[in-house]
PDB file of C-alpha atoms in Angstrom:
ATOM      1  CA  UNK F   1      20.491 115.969 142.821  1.00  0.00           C
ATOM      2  CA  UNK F   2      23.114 116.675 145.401  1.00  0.00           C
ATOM      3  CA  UNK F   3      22.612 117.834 148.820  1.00  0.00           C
ATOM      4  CA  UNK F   4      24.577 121.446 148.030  1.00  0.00           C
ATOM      5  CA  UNK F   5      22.173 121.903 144.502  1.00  0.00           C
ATOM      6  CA  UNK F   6      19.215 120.833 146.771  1.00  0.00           C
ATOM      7  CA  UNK F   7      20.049 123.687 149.030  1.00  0.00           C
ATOM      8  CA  UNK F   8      20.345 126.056 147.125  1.00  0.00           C
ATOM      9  CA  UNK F   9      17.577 125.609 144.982  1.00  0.00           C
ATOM     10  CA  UNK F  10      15.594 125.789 148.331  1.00  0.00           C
ATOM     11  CA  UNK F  11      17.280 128.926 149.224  1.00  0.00           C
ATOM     12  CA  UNK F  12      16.345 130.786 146.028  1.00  0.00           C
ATOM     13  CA  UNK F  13      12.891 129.265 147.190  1.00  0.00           C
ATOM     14  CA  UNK F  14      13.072 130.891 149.854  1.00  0.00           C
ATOM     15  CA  UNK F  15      14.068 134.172 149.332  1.00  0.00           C
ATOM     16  CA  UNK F  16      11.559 134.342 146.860  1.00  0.00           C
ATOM     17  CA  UNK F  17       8.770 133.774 149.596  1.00  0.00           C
ATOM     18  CA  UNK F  18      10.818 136.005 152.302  1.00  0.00           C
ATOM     19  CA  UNK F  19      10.913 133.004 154.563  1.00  0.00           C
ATOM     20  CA  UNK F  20      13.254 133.782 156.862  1.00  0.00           C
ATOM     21  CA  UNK F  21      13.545 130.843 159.160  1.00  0.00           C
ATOM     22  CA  UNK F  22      13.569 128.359 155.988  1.00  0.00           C
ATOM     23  CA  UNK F  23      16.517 131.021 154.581  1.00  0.00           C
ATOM     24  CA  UNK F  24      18.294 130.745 158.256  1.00  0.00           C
ATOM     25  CA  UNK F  25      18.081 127.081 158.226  1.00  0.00           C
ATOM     26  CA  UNK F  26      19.030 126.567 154.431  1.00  0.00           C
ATOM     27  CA  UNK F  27      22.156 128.804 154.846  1.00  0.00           C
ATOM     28  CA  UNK F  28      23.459 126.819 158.051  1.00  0.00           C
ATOM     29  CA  UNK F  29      23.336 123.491 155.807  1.00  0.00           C
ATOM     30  CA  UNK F  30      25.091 125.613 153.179  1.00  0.00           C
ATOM     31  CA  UNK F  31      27.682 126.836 155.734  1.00  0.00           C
ATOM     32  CA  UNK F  32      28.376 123.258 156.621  1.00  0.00           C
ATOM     33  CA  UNK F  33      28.881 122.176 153.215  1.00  0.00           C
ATOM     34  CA  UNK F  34      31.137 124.130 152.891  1.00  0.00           C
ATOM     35  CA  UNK F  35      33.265 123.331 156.097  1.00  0.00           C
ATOM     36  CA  UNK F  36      33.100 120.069 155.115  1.00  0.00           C
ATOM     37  CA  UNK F  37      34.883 120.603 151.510  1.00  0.00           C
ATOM     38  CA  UNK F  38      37.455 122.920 152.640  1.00  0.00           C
ATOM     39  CA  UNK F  39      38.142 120.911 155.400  1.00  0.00           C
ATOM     40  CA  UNK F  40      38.844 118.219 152.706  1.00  0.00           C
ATOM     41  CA  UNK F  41      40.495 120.786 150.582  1.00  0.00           C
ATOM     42  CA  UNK F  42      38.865 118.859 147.477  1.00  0.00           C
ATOM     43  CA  UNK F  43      36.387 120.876 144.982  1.00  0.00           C
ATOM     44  CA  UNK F  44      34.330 117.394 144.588  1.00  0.00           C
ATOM     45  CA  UNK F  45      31.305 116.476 146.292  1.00  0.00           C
ATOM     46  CA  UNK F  46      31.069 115.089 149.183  1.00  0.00           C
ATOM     47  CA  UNK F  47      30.259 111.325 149.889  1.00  0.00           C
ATOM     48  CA  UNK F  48      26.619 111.094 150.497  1.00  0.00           C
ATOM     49  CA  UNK F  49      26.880 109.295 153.963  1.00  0.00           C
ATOM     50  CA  UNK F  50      28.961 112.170 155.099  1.00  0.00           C
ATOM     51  CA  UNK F  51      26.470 114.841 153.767  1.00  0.00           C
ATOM     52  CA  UNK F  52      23.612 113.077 156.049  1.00  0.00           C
ATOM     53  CA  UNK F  53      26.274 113.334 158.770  1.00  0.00           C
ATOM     54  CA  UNK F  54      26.168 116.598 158.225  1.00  0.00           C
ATOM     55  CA  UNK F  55      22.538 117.295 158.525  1.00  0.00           C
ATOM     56  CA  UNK F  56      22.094 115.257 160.760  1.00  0.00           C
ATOM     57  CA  UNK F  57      24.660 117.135 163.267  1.00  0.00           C
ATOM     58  CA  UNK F  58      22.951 120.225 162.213  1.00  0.00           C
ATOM     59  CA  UNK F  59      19.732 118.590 163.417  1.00  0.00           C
ATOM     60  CA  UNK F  60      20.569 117.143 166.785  1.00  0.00           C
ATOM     61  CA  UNK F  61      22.307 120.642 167.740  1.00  0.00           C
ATOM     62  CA  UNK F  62      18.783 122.001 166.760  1.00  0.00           C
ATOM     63  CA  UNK F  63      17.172 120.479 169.321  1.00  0.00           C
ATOM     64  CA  UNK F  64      19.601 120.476 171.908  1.00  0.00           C
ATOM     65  CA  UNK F  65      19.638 124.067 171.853  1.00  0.00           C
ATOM     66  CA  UNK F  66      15.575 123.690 171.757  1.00  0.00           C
ATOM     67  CA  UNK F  67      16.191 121.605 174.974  1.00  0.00           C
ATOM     68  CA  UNK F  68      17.922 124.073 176.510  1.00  0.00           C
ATOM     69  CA  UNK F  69      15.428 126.780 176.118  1.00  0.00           C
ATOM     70  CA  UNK F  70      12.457 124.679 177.562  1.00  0.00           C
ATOM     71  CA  UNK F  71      14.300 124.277 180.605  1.00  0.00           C
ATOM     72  CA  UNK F  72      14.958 127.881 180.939  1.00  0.00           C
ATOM     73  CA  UNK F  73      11.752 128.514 180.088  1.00  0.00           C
ATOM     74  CA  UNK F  74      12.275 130.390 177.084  1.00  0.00           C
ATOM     75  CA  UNK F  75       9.554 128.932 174.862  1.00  0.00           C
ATOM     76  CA  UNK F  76       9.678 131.526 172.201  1.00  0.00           C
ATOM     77  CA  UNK F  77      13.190 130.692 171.391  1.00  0.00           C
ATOM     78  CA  UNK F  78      12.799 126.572 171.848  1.00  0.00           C
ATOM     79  CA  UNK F  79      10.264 127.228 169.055  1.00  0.00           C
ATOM     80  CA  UNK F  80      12.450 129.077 166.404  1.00  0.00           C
ATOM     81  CA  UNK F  81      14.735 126.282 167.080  1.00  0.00           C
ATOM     82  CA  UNK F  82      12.291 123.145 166.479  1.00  0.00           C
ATOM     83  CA  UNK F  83      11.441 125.169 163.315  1.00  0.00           C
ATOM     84  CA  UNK F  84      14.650 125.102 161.849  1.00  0.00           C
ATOM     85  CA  UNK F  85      15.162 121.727 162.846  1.00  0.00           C
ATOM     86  CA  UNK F  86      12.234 120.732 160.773  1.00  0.00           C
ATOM     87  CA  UNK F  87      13.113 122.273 157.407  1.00  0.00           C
ATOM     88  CA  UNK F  88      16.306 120.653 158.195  1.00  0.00           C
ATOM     89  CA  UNK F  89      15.508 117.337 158.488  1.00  0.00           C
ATOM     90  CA  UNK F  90      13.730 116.845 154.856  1.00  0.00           C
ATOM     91  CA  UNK F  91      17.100 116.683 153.898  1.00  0.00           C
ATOM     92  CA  UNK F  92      17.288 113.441 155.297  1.00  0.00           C
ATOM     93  CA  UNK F  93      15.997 110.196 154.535  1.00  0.00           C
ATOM     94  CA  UNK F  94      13.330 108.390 156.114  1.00  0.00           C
ATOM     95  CA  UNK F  95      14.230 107.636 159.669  1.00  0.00           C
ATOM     96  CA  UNK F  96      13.848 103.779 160.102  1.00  0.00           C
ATOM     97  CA  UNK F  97      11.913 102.793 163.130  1.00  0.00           C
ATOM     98  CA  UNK F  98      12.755 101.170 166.338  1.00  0.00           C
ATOM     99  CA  UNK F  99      11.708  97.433 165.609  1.00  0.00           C
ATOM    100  CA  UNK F 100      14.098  98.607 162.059  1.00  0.00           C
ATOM    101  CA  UNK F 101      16.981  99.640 164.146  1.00  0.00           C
ATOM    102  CA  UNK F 102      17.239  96.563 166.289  1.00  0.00           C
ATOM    103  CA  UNK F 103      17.047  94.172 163.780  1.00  0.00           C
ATOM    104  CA  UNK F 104      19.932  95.535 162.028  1.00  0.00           C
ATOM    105  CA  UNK F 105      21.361  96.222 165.347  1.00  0.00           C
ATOM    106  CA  UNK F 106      20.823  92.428 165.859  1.00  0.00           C
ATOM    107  CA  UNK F 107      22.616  91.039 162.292  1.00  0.00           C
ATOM    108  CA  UNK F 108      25.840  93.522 163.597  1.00  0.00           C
ATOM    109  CA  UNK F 109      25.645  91.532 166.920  1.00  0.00           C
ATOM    110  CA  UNK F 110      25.439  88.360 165.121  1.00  0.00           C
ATOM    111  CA  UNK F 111      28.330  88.952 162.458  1.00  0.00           C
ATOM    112  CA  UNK F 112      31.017  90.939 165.151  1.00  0.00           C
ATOM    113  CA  UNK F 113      30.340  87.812 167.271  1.00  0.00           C
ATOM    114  CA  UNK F 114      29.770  90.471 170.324  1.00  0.00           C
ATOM    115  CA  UNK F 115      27.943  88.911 173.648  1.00  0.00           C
ATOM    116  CA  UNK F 116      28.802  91.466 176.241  1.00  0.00           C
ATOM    117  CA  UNK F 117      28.940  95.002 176.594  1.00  0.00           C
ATOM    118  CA  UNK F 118      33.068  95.010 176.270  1.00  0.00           C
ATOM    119  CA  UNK F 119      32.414  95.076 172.782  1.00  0.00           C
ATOM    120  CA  UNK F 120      29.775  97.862 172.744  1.00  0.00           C
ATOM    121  CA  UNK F 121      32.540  99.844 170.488  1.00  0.00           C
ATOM    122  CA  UNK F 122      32.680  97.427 167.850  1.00  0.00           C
ATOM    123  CA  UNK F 123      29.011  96.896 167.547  1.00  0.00           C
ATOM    124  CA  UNK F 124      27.930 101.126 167.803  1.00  0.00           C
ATOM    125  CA  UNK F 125      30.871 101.480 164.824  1.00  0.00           C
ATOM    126  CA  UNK F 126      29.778  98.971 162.190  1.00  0.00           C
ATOM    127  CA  UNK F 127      25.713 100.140 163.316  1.00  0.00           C
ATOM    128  CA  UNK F 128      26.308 103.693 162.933  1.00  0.00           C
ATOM    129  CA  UNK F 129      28.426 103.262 159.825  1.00  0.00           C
ATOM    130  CA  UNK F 130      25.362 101.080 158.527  1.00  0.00           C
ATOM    131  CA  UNK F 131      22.432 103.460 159.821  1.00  0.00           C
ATOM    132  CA  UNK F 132      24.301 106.461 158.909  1.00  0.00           C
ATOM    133  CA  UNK F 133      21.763 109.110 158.015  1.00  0.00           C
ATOM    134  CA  UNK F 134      18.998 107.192 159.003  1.00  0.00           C
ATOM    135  CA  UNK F 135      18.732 106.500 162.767  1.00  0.00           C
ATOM    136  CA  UNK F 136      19.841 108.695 165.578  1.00  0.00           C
ATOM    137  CA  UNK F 137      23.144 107.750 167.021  1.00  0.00           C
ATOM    138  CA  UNK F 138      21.565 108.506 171.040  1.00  0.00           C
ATOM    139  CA  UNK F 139      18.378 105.112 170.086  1.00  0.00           C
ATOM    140  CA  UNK F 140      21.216 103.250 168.342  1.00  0.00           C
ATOM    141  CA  UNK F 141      23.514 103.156 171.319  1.00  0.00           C
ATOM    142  CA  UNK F 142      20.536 102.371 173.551  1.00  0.00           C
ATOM    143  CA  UNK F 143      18.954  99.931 171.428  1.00  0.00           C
ATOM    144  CA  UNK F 144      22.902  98.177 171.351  1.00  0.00           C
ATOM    145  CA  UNK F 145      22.834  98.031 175.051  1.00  0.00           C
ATOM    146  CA  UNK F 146      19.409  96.631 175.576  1.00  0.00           C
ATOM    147  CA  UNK F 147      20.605  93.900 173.032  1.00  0.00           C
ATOM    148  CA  UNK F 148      24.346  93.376 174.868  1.00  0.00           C
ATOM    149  CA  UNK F 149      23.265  93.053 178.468  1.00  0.00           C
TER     150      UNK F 149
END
């Protein structure tokens, strides 16, 4: 099923339970969605890689924000974020792990030829285009720079 049908079967979910943070959350990845297609003025759906972009942006911002409020001691409001960053991120697949991440990170090394940090670039775009969706792009970039210095 694609993301958009996913979401809004969810949202029909969660109307029906008058979950309101699930309903906030659901209609932000909605909102996104459609961004993304109007931005690509096509009707189609999106590529999949893009969609997990998507969420995952919607994510990260999620706890940034949550970030933010823990060090201005708002706790209330770090917590309605980290809860809306969880329903969001079941729309992602399965994170890989670190030990994942950096052998992949390794075979990119290996097949760019890189073997300094001058070709950091190369390496973070063929990694990130690789682990798109499921690794963070903040541990790929440090697990790329542990491996080129």
């Amino acid at each position: 099923m694609a993301l958009e049908q996913e979401v809004m079967q969810k949202m029909k979910e969660a109307m029906k339970a008058k979950d309101s943070v699930a309903l906030a959350s659901l209609r932000s990845i909605k909102s996104e969605i459609l961004k993304a297609k109007t931005a690509s003025s096509s009707k189609e759906e999106i590529p999949e890689a893009e969609e997990w972009k998507l969420v995952q942006k919607l994510v990260k911002r999620r706890k940034d924000s949550a970030d933010l409020y823990l060090e201005q001691d708002r706790k209330d409001l770090a917590e309605a974020e980290l809860a809306e960053a969880k329903i969001i991120e079941q729309f992602l697949p399965a994170q890989l792990s670190e030990e994942e991440i950096d052998k992949e990170v390794k075979s990119v090394i290996e097949e760019t030829g890189a073997d300094s940090m001058k070709d950091m670039g190369k390496v973070m775009g063929m990694a990130s285009q690789r682990l798109a969706g499921r690794a963070d792009g903040k541990t790929i970039s440090k697990i790329v720079k542990g491996n080129l210095s």
